[in-house]
Amino acid sequence: MTVVGIIFSNIHDENIPDLTRMRTMASVPFGCRYRLIDFTLSNMVNSGIGHVGVITHYNYQSLMDHLGSGKDWDLARRSGGIQILPPYITAFASSRPSLYSTRMEALIGVLPFIRGAKEDYVVLSDCDVICNIDFSDMIKKHVDSGADCTIAVRHSYVVPRSGTSNNVVLSYDSDGNVTDIAENMDSQPSYRNVNLNMYVMRRKYLEEIVLDAMSHGYKSFTKDELEPRIGRDRIKVYECDGYFATVDSLADYFACSMDLLNPGTRRELFGVKERPVFTKVRNSVPTLYSNDAVAKNSLIADGCVINGTVENCILFRGVKVGRGSHIRNSILMQDTAVGDNVYLNCVIADKTAFIRDGRVLSGCETQPFYIEKNQTV
């Protein structure tokens, strides 16, 4: 039994336009040294998937720089390995008037890749789900059950969204057979079985779905294809446990990042010995702490220079904090420079931002203050 992976790198870019203005959702920095795609890609590699296609849309230069040949994930291979799938990889596909906007349209655009793959099964996954999941167990249960499609779900507390699409929730019976797929329209928070946008199916079955969508002009993977197949095909669920988080807004990104300051969360994501999280390796000098530096409950990458106080923060590589500065509950991305006597609270500073001496900037947990890449404040 062989498996190919397909990752959607741009599907939910509109959820956090601040961070995806110059990059894909897949290449959004996370947790001092990682990108969001590292979790999905590592989950696949740790589950024995050695052939992965990454569907791109636009702004994927940083993603290509990060992935390179795939050697950091053991995917630099003569056969299989990692493949970047730009929009319309054939001349025929380019006759369509615009770039894809849905998961189904993205799959139609890479139909030649699906047809050309030699593997028996396919795993589809978004890149904005932060988790450490064993896909091999999900695949085994899918094969043993004889299902046509298996969907990963998580029983979690759902808060109604504003400004973005609603969560897709599932209903299923005691045997795990899906009985309904719908958007969550509840106006009040509640516990629901949330679709994690991770699917396992036979590759030929996926090809059949894509061809059916093309012939009928369908655009939605779940509404137009999976939902009508309930009761006709065997669609089952795979219940996931452990830490799971999705990045649906800037506030979600901030909350997920702050979760990493909890040792229990770090153990669930990074403490599973047989399922490490891989990323691009960069060698930097150790972080330098001056005699006046104070660091409390923070994750600080290598290559930083700390001269002030850092508390409950996540600092990426090469961050510099000036003397007398107090940084609290903030995320400073790579090569951000903070001047002297600066006060920051609930701030997200993108790469190579510069905060001048004496600045006082503050947001809150639900509305963090964002500083754009290369911006000077």
Tab-separated table of C-alpha atoms in Angstrom:
chain	number	residue	atom	x	y	z
A	1	MET	CA	0.000	0.000	0.000
A	2	THR	CA	1.498	3.315	-1.107
A	3	VAL	CA	0.317	6.844	-0.322
A	4	VAL	CA	0.797	10.269	-1.920
A	5	GLY	CA	0.157	13.513	-0.021
A	6	ILE	CA	-1.419	16.731	-1.335
A	7	ILE	CA	-1.136	19.962	0.684
A	8	PHE	CA	-3.135	23.127	-0.019
A	9	SER	CA	-0.849	26.080	0.686
A	10	ASN	CA	-3.108	29.066	-0.079
A	11	ILE	CA	-6.710	28.007	0.592
A	12	HIS	CA	-7.265	30.191	3.688
A	13	ASP	CA	-4.971	33.144	2.972
A	14	GLU	CA	-7.859	35.606	3.305
A	15	ASN	CA	-8.279	34.697	6.982
A	16	ILE	CA	-5.084	36.497	7.990
A	17	PRO	CA	-4.393	39.029	5.197
A	18	ASP	CA	-1.835	40.858	7.369
A	19	LEU	CA	0.500	37.863	7.476
A	20	THR	CA	-0.255	36.537	3.972
A	21	ARG	CA	0.110	39.777	2.025
A	22	MET	CA	3.596	38.755	0.890
A	23	ARG	CA	3.568	35.002	1.580
A	24	THR	CA	1.318	31.947	1.506
A	25	MET	CA	-0.495	30.605	4.553
A	26	ALA	CA	1.880	27.641	4.380
A	27	SER	CA	4.956	29.834	4.884
A	28	VAL	CA	3.642	31.922	7.800
A	29	PRO	CA	6.342	31.831	10.543
A	30	PHE	CA	5.378	30.060	13.756
A	31	GLY	CA	7.031	29.089	17.020
A	32	CYS	CA	10.493	30.727	16.746
A	33	ARG	CA	11.799	28.660	13.838
A	34	TYR	CA	8.970	26.883	12.028
A	35	ARG	CA	6.512	27.617	9.217
A	36	LEU	CA	2.905	26.401	9.334
A	37	ILE	CA	3.526	23.860	6.559
A	38	ASP	CA	6.184	22.157	8.696
A	39	PHE	CA	3.531	20.487	10.845
A	40	THR	CA	1.513	19.001	7.968
A	41	LEU	CA	4.621	18.045	6.015
A	42	SER	CA	6.241	16.416	9.067
A	43	ASN	CA	3.027	14.523	9.835
A	44	MET	CA	3.109	13.044	6.344
A	45	VAL	CA	6.811	12.180	6.383
A	46	ASN	CA	6.560	10.605	9.854
A	47	SER	CA	3.695	8.468	8.529
A	48	GLY	CA	5.797	7.049	5.712
A	49	ILE	CA	4.512	9.295	2.915
A	50	GLY	CA	7.487	9.920	0.625
A	51	HIS	CA	5.718	11.710	-2.244
A	52	VAL	CA	4.043	15.056	-1.525
A	53	GLY	CA	2.579	17.655	-3.867
A	54	VAL	CA	2.152	21.219	-2.564
A	55	ILE	CA	-0.518	23.176	-4.452
A	56	THR	CA	0.352	26.863	-4.684
A	57	HIS	CA	-1.632	29.916	-5.778
A	58	TYR	CA	0.453	33.106	-5.589
A	59	ASN	CA	3.105	34.682	-3.333
A	60	TYR	CA	4.899	31.340	-3.083
A	61	GLN	CA	8.497	32.563	-3.412
A	62	SER	CA	9.067	32.335	0.359
A	63	LEU	CA	7.490	28.865	0.369
A	64	MET	CA	9.888	27.636	-2.315
A	65	ASP	CA	12.829	29.182	-0.448
A	66	HIS	CA	11.755	27.364	2.706
A	67	LEU	CA	11.118	23.957	1.147
A	68	GLY	CA	14.056	23.943	-1.253
A	69	SER	CA	14.712	20.420	-2.470
A	70	GLY	CA	12.944	18.933	0.556
A	71	LYS	CA	16.132	17.505	2.073
A	72	ASP	CA	15.294	18.758	5.589
A	73	TRP	CA	12.193	16.528	5.497
A	74	ASP	CA	14.022	13.628	3.782
A	75	LEU	CA	12.085	14.351	0.582
A	76	ALA	CA	15.018	15.031	-1.767
A	77	ARG	CA	14.514	11.789	-3.669
A	78	ARG	CA	14.962	10.504	-7.207
A	79	SER	CA	11.476	9.038	-7.153
A	80	GLY	CA	8.655	10.865	-5.406
A	81	GLY	CA	9.865	13.504	-2.988
A	82	ILE	CA	8.320	16.959	-2.818
A	83	GLN	CA	6.753	18.736	-5.788
A	84	ILE	CA	5.582	22.359	-5.986
A	85	LEU	CA	2.366	22.467	-8.029
A	86	PRO	CA	1.768	26.006	-9.352
A	87	PRO	CA	-1.678	26.969	-10.753
A	88	TYR	CA	-2.453	25.503	-14.153
A	89	ILE	CA	0.429	23.134	-14.640
A	90	THR	CA	-0.772	22.396	-18.188
A	91	ALA	CA	-1.520	24.657	-21.171
A	92	PHE	CA	-5.082	23.267	-21.252
A	93	ALA	CA	-5.767	24.386	-17.676
A	94	SER	CA	-4.592	27.954	-18.372
A	95	SER	CA	-7.620	28.607	-20.588
A	96	ARG	CA	-9.668	29.291	-17.477
A	97	PRO	CA	-10.085	33.043	-16.847
A	98	SER	CA	-8.822	33.303	-13.256
A	99	LEU	CA	-6.893	31.590	-10.469
A	100	TYR	CA	-8.671	28.996	-8.371
A	101	SER	CA	-10.650	30.135	-5.338
A	102	THR	CA	-11.800	26.810	-3.855
A	103	ARG	CA	-10.334	23.449	-2.897
A	104	MET	CA	-12.153	21.760	-5.777
A	105	GLU	CA	-10.830	24.207	-8.362
A	106	ALA	CA	-7.321	23.677	-6.984
A	107	LEU	CA	-7.663	19.909	-7.444
A	108	ILE	CA	-8.939	20.379	-10.982
A	109	GLY	CA	-5.838	22.453	-11.728
A	110	VAL	CA	-3.526	19.618	-10.594
A	111	LEU	CA	-5.460	16.724	-12.147
A	112	PRO	CA	-2.386	15.728	-14.225
A	113	PHE	CA	-0.436	15.291	-10.976
A	114	ILE	CA	-3.211	13.130	-9.494
A	115	ARG	CA	-3.394	10.999	-12.627
A	116	GLY	CA	0.363	10.696	-12.911
A	117	ALA	CA	0.924	9.554	-9.319
A	118	LYS	CA	1.557	5.820	-8.940
A	119	GLU	CA	0.385	5.516	-5.329
A	120	ASP	CA	-2.803	3.679	-4.319
A	121	TYR	CA	-4.077	6.171	-1.745
A	122	VAL	CA	-3.972	9.933	-1.245
A	123	VAL	CA	-3.975	12.118	1.859
A	124	LEU	CA	-5.335	15.655	1.412
A	125	SER	CA	-4.585	18.285	4.036
A	126	ASP	CA	-4.657	22.030	4.612
A	127	CYS	CA	-1.546	23.676	6.040
A	128	ASP	CA	-3.159	25.834	8.740
A	129	VAL	CA	-3.877	22.996	11.197
A	130	ILE	CA	-1.249	22.899	13.933
A	131	CYS	CA	-1.071	19.350	15.277
A	132	ASN	CA	1.047	16.215	15.522
A	133	ILE	CA	-1.074	13.444	14.010
A	134	ASP	CA	-0.239	9.899	12.959
A	135	PHE	CA	-1.574	9.663	9.402
A	136	SER	CA	-0.483	6.025	9.174
A	137	ASP	CA	-3.081	5.091	11.816
A	138	MET	CA	-5.751	7.062	9.946
A	139	ILE	CA	-4.805	5.354	6.678
A	140	LYS	CA	-4.848	1.890	8.283
A	141	LYS	CA	-8.315	2.441	9.750
A	142	HIS	CA	-9.521	3.762	6.410
A	143	VAL	CA	-8.310	0.645	4.582
A	144	ASP	CA	-9.571	-1.784	7.241
A	145	SER	CA	-13.045	-0.216	7.251
A	146	GLY	CA	-13.379	-0.359	3.462
A	147	ALA	CA	-14.410	3.305	3.385
A	148	ASP	CA	-14.397	5.366	0.208
A	149	CYS	CA	-13.380	8.510	2.100
A	150	THR	CA	-12.265	9.127	5.681
A	151	ILE	CA	-12.441	12.610	7.206
A	152	ALA	CA	-10.451	13.704	10.273
A	153	VAL	CA	-12.673	15.365	12.887
A	154	ARG	CA	-12.123	16.955	16.254
A	155	HIS	CA	-14.789	17.339	18.943
A	156	SER	CA	-14.122	20.885	20.070
A	157	TYR	CA	-15.674	24.076	21.378
A	158	VAL	CA	-16.727	26.192	18.409
A	159	VAL	CA	-17.075	29.965	18.651
A	160	PRO	CA	-19.116	31.568	15.830
A	161	ARG	CA	-16.898	33.466	13.406
A	162	SER	CA	-17.328	36.899	11.939
A	163	GLY	CA	-15.783	37.958	8.664
A	164	THR	CA	-14.688	34.470	7.582
A	165	SER	CA	-16.437	31.306	6.483
A	166	ASN	CA	-17.980	29.134	9.176
A	167	ASN	CA	-16.504	25.873	10.412
A	168	VAL	CA	-17.704	22.764	8.589
A	169	VAL	CA	-19.184	20.345	11.135
A	170	LEU	CA	-20.094	16.686	10.747
A	171	SER	CA	-22.701	14.365	12.197
A	172	TYR	CA	-22.060	10.621	12.280
A	173	ASP	CA	-23.485	7.448	13.805
A	174	SER	CA	-21.981	5.086	16.373
A	175	ASP	CA	-20.101	3.191	13.628
A	176	GLY	CA	-18.410	6.368	12.396
A	177	ASN	CA	-20.466	6.688	9.215
A	178	VAL	CA	-21.044	10.322	8.246
A	179	THR	CA	-24.738	11.277	8.187
A	180	ASP	CA	-24.441	15.009	7.504
A	181	ILE	CA	-21.919	17.674	6.496
A	182	ALA	CA	-22.846	21.321	6.984
A	183	GLU	CA	-21.526	24.725	7.963
A	184	ASN	CA	-21.932	25.585	11.618
A	185	MET	CA	-24.650	28.231	11.743
A	186	ASP	CA	-25.143	28.246	15.529
A	187	SER	CA	-25.165	31.766	16.911
A	188	GLN	CA	-23.896	30.599	20.310
A	189	PRO	CA	-20.650	28.768	21.157
A	190	SER	CA	-21.101	25.005	21.397
A	191	TYR	CA	-19.253	21.696	21.149
A	192	ARG	CA	-19.311	20.316	17.608
A	193	ASN	CA	-17.489	17.731	15.497
A	194	VAL	CA	-15.320	20.000	13.368
A	195	ASN	CA	-13.939	18.963	9.989
A	196	LEU	CA	-10.140	19.362	10.133
A	197	ASN	CA	-9.851	19.340	6.337
A	198	MET	CA	-7.759	16.166	6.336
A	199	TYR	CA	-8.987	13.398	4.041
A	200	VAL	CA	-7.872	9.885	3.100
A	201	MET	CA	-9.197	8.128	-0.003
A	202	ARG	CA	-8.150	5.990	-2.921
A	203	ARG	CA	-6.357	8.003	-5.579
A	204	LYS	CA	-8.734	6.690	-8.245
A	205	TYR	CA	-11.689	7.781	-6.103
A	206	LEU	CA	-10.268	11.306	-5.905
A	207	GLU	CA	-9.764	11.313	-9.662
A	208	GLU	CA	-13.406	10.279	-10.081
A	209	ILE	CA	-14.513	13.172	-7.828
A	210	VAL	CA	-12.418	15.694	-9.755
A	211	LEU	CA	-13.718	14.523	-13.132
A	212	ASP	CA	-17.312	14.657	-11.877
A	213	ALA	CA	-16.770	18.219	-10.635
A	214	MET	CA	-15.295	19.242	-13.983
A	215	SER	CA	-18.207	17.809	-15.944
A	216	HIS	CA	-20.829	19.521	-13.745
A	217	GLY	CA	-19.012	22.791	-13.068
A	218	TYR	CA	-18.847	22.142	-9.312
A	219	LYS	CA	-16.635	24.353	-7.157
A	220	SER	CA	-17.021	23.055	-3.582
A	221	PHE	CA	-15.285	19.856	-2.497
A	222	THR	CA	-17.592	19.225	0.479
A	223	LYS	CA	-20.933	20.746	-0.594
A	224	ASP	CA	-20.955	19.677	-4.231
A	225	GLU	CA	-19.138	16.351	-4.031
A	226	LEU	CA	-18.887	14.793	-0.569
A	227	GLU	CA	-22.272	15.799	0.832
A	228	PRO	CA	-24.319	14.298	-2.049
A	229	ARG	CA	-22.351	11.049	-1.686
A	230	ILE	CA	-23.472	10.506	1.926
A	231	GLY	CA	-25.486	7.287	2.061
A	232	ARG	CA	-24.372	6.300	-1.438
A	233	ASP	CA	-20.644	5.968	-0.685
A	234	ARG	CA	-18.988	4.911	2.556
A	235	ILE	CA	-17.778	8.161	4.138
A	236	LYS	CA	-16.385	7.681	7.634
A	237	VAL	CA	-14.706	9.805	10.293
A	238	TYR	CA	-11.409	9.527	12.120
A	239	GLU	CA	-11.575	11.094	15.575
A	240	CYS	CA	-8.411	12.968	16.531
A	241	ASP	CA	-7.109	13.768	19.989
A	242	GLY	CA	-4.147	15.681	21.336
A	243	TYR	CA	-3.436	19.339	20.665
A	244	PHE	CA	-5.120	20.837	17.597
A	245	ALA	CA	-5.382	24.471	16.550
A	246	THR	CA	-6.426	26.200	13.344
A	247	VAL	CA	-5.323	29.669	12.272
A	248	ASP	CA	-8.517	31.453	11.200
A	249	SER	CA	-7.587	35.026	12.122
A	250	LEU	CA	-4.753	37.178	13.440
A	251	ALA	CA	-6.166	36.685	16.947
A	252	ASP	CA	-6.085	32.895	16.413
A	253	TYR	CA	-2.469	33.101	15.266
A	254	PHE	CA	-1.614	35.074	18.397
A	255	ALA	CA	-3.467	32.613	20.653
A	256	CYS	CA	-1.910	29.536	19.019
A	257	SER	CA	1.544	31.063	19.383
A	258	MET	CA	0.959	31.907	23.048
A	259	ASP	CA	-0.181	28.295	23.594
A	260	LEU	CA	3.423	27.258	22.975
A	261	LEU	CA	4.436	28.882	26.256
A	262	ASN	CA	2.511	26.072	27.974
A	263	PRO	CA	4.887	23.107	28.560
A	264	GLY	CA	2.007	20.659	28.052
A	265	THR	CA	1.311	22.042	24.576
A	266	ARG	CA	4.993	21.843	23.638
A	267	ARG	CA	5.124	18.213	24.777
A	268	GLU	CA	2.118	17.291	22.625
A	269	LEU	CA	3.496	19.031	19.531
A	270	PHE	CA	7.238	18.487	19.810
A	271	GLY	CA	7.694	15.837	22.509
A	272	VAL	CA	6.580	12.762	20.542
A	273	LYS	CA	9.883	10.995	19.931
A	274	GLU	CA	8.753	8.978	16.906
A	275	ARG	CA	7.042	12.001	15.300
A	276	PRO	CA	9.457	14.983	15.342
A	277	VAL	CA	8.563	18.263	13.608
A	278	PHE	CA	11.101	19.030	10.883
A	279	THR	CA	11.965	22.435	9.465
A	280	LYS	CA	14.639	24.116	7.385
A	281	VAL	CA	17.904	24.035	9.296
A	282	ARG	CA	19.668	27.374	9.814
A	283	ASN	CA	22.886	27.603	11.785
A	284	SER	CA	23.176	30.730	13.935
A	285	VAL	CA	25.272	31.869	16.872
A	286	PRO	CA	23.790	31.403	20.368
A	287	THR	CA	21.606	34.135	21.821
A	288	LEU	CA	23.498	36.826	23.762
A	289	TYR	CA	22.051	38.042	27.067
A	290	SER	CA	23.579	41.165	28.626
A	291	ASN	CA	24.056	41.561	32.390
A	292	ASP	CA	20.851	43.633	32.545
A	293	ALA	CA	18.753	41.207	30.504
A	294	VAL	CA	15.702	39.489	32.017
A	295	ALA	CA	13.859	36.646	30.263
A	296	LYS	CA	10.742	35.013	31.762
A	297	ASN	CA	8.519	32.273	30.350
A	298	SER	CA	9.573	32.949	26.762
A	299	LEU	CA	10.715	31.024	23.699
A	300	ILE	CA	13.806	32.687	22.253
A	301	ALA	CA	15.518	31.413	19.118
A	302	ASP	CA	19.249	31.519	18.466
A	303	GLY	CA	21.026	34.563	17.113
A	304	CYS	CA	19.148	37.068	19.306
A	305	VAL	CA	20.645	39.890	21.407
A	306	ILE	CA	18.689	40.641	24.595
A	307	ASN	CA	19.548	43.781	26.572
A	308	GLY	CA	16.114	44.436	28.131
A	309	THR	CA	13.249	42.484	29.676
A	310	VAL	CA	11.350	39.808	27.745
A	311	GLU	CA	8.298	38.236	29.395
A	312	ASN	CA	5.783	35.740	27.930
A	313	CYS	CA	7.133	36.278	24.424
A	314	ILE	CA	8.127	34.359	21.299
A	315	LEU	CA	11.265	35.696	19.606
A	316	PHE	CA	12.464	34.404	16.242
A	317	ARG	CA	16.063	34.303	15.020
A	318	GLY	CA	18.120	37.472	15.048
A	319	VAL	CA	15.809	39.629	17.173
A	320	LYS	CA	17.492	42.508	19.026
A	321	VAL	CA	16.008	44.079	22.184
A	322	GLY	CA	17.509	47.355	23.380
A	323	ARG	CA	18.420	48.478	26.874
A	324	GLY	CA	15.609	49.446	29.194
A	325	SER	CA	13.006	47.943	26.863
A	326	HIS	CA	10.182	45.813	28.257
A	327	ILE	CA	8.556	43.323	25.852
A	328	ARG	CA	5.492	41.446	27.132
A	329	ASN	CA	3.076	38.951	25.533
A	330	SER	CA	4.470	39.634	22.071
A	331	ILE	CA	5.709	37.846	18.941
A	332	LEU	CA	8.781	39.307	17.233
A	333	MET	CA	9.685	37.639	13.950
A	334	GLN	CA	13.096	37.196	12.379
A	335	ASP	CA	15.546	40.129	12.519
A	336	THR	CA	13.137	42.513	14.246
A	337	ALA	CA	15.034	45.285	16.037
A	338	VAL	CA	13.670	46.991	19.160
A	339	GLY	CA	15.316	50.204	20.308
A	340	ASP	CA	16.047	51.383	23.856
A	341	ASN	CA	13.327	52.117	26.437
A	342	VAL	CA	10.549	50.593	24.324
A	343	TYR	CA	7.397	49.093	25.834
A	344	LEU	CA	5.500	46.446	23.810
A	345	ASN	CA	2.431	44.478	24.892
A	346	CYS	CA	0.427	42.071	22.686
A	347	VAL	CA	2.384	43.062	19.573
A	348	ILE	CA	3.103	40.987	16.472
A	349	ALA	CA	6.099	42.377	14.572
A	350	ASP	CA	6.728	40.824	11.162
A	351	LYS	CA	10.223	40.156	9.782
A	352	THR	CA	12.825	42.939	9.845
A	353	ALA	CA	10.511	45.430	11.553
A	354	PHE	CA	12.189	48.272	13.461
A	355	ILE	CA	10.769	49.933	16.582
A	356	ARG	CA	12.518	53.202	17.458
A	357	ASP	CA	13.649	54.276	20.922
A	358	GLY	CA	10.985	55.200	23.432
A	359	ARG	CA	7.982	53.807	21.551
A	360	VAL	CA	4.986	52.485	23.540
A	361	LEU	CA	2.785	50.037	21.580
A	362	SER	CA	-0.001	47.906	23.015
A	363	GLY	CA	-2.781	45.698	21.731
A	364	CYS	CA	-4.801	43.005	23.470
A	365	GLU	CA	-5.215	39.245	23.195
A	366	THR	CA	-8.214	39.498	20.858
A	367	GLN	CA	-6.770	42.380	18.812
A	368	PRO	CA	-2.968	42.277	18.783
A	369	PHE	CA	-1.072	45.277	17.422
A	370	TYR	CA	0.490	44.270	14.091
A	371	ILE	CA	3.620	45.780	12.537
A	372	GLU	CA	4.182	44.969	8.861
A	373	LYS	CA	7.315	43.428	7.407
A	374	ASN	CA	10.159	45.952	6.959
A	375	GLN	CA	8.074	48.692	8.641
A	376	THR	CA	9.642	51.274	10.946
A	377	VAL	CA	7.591	52.551	13.893
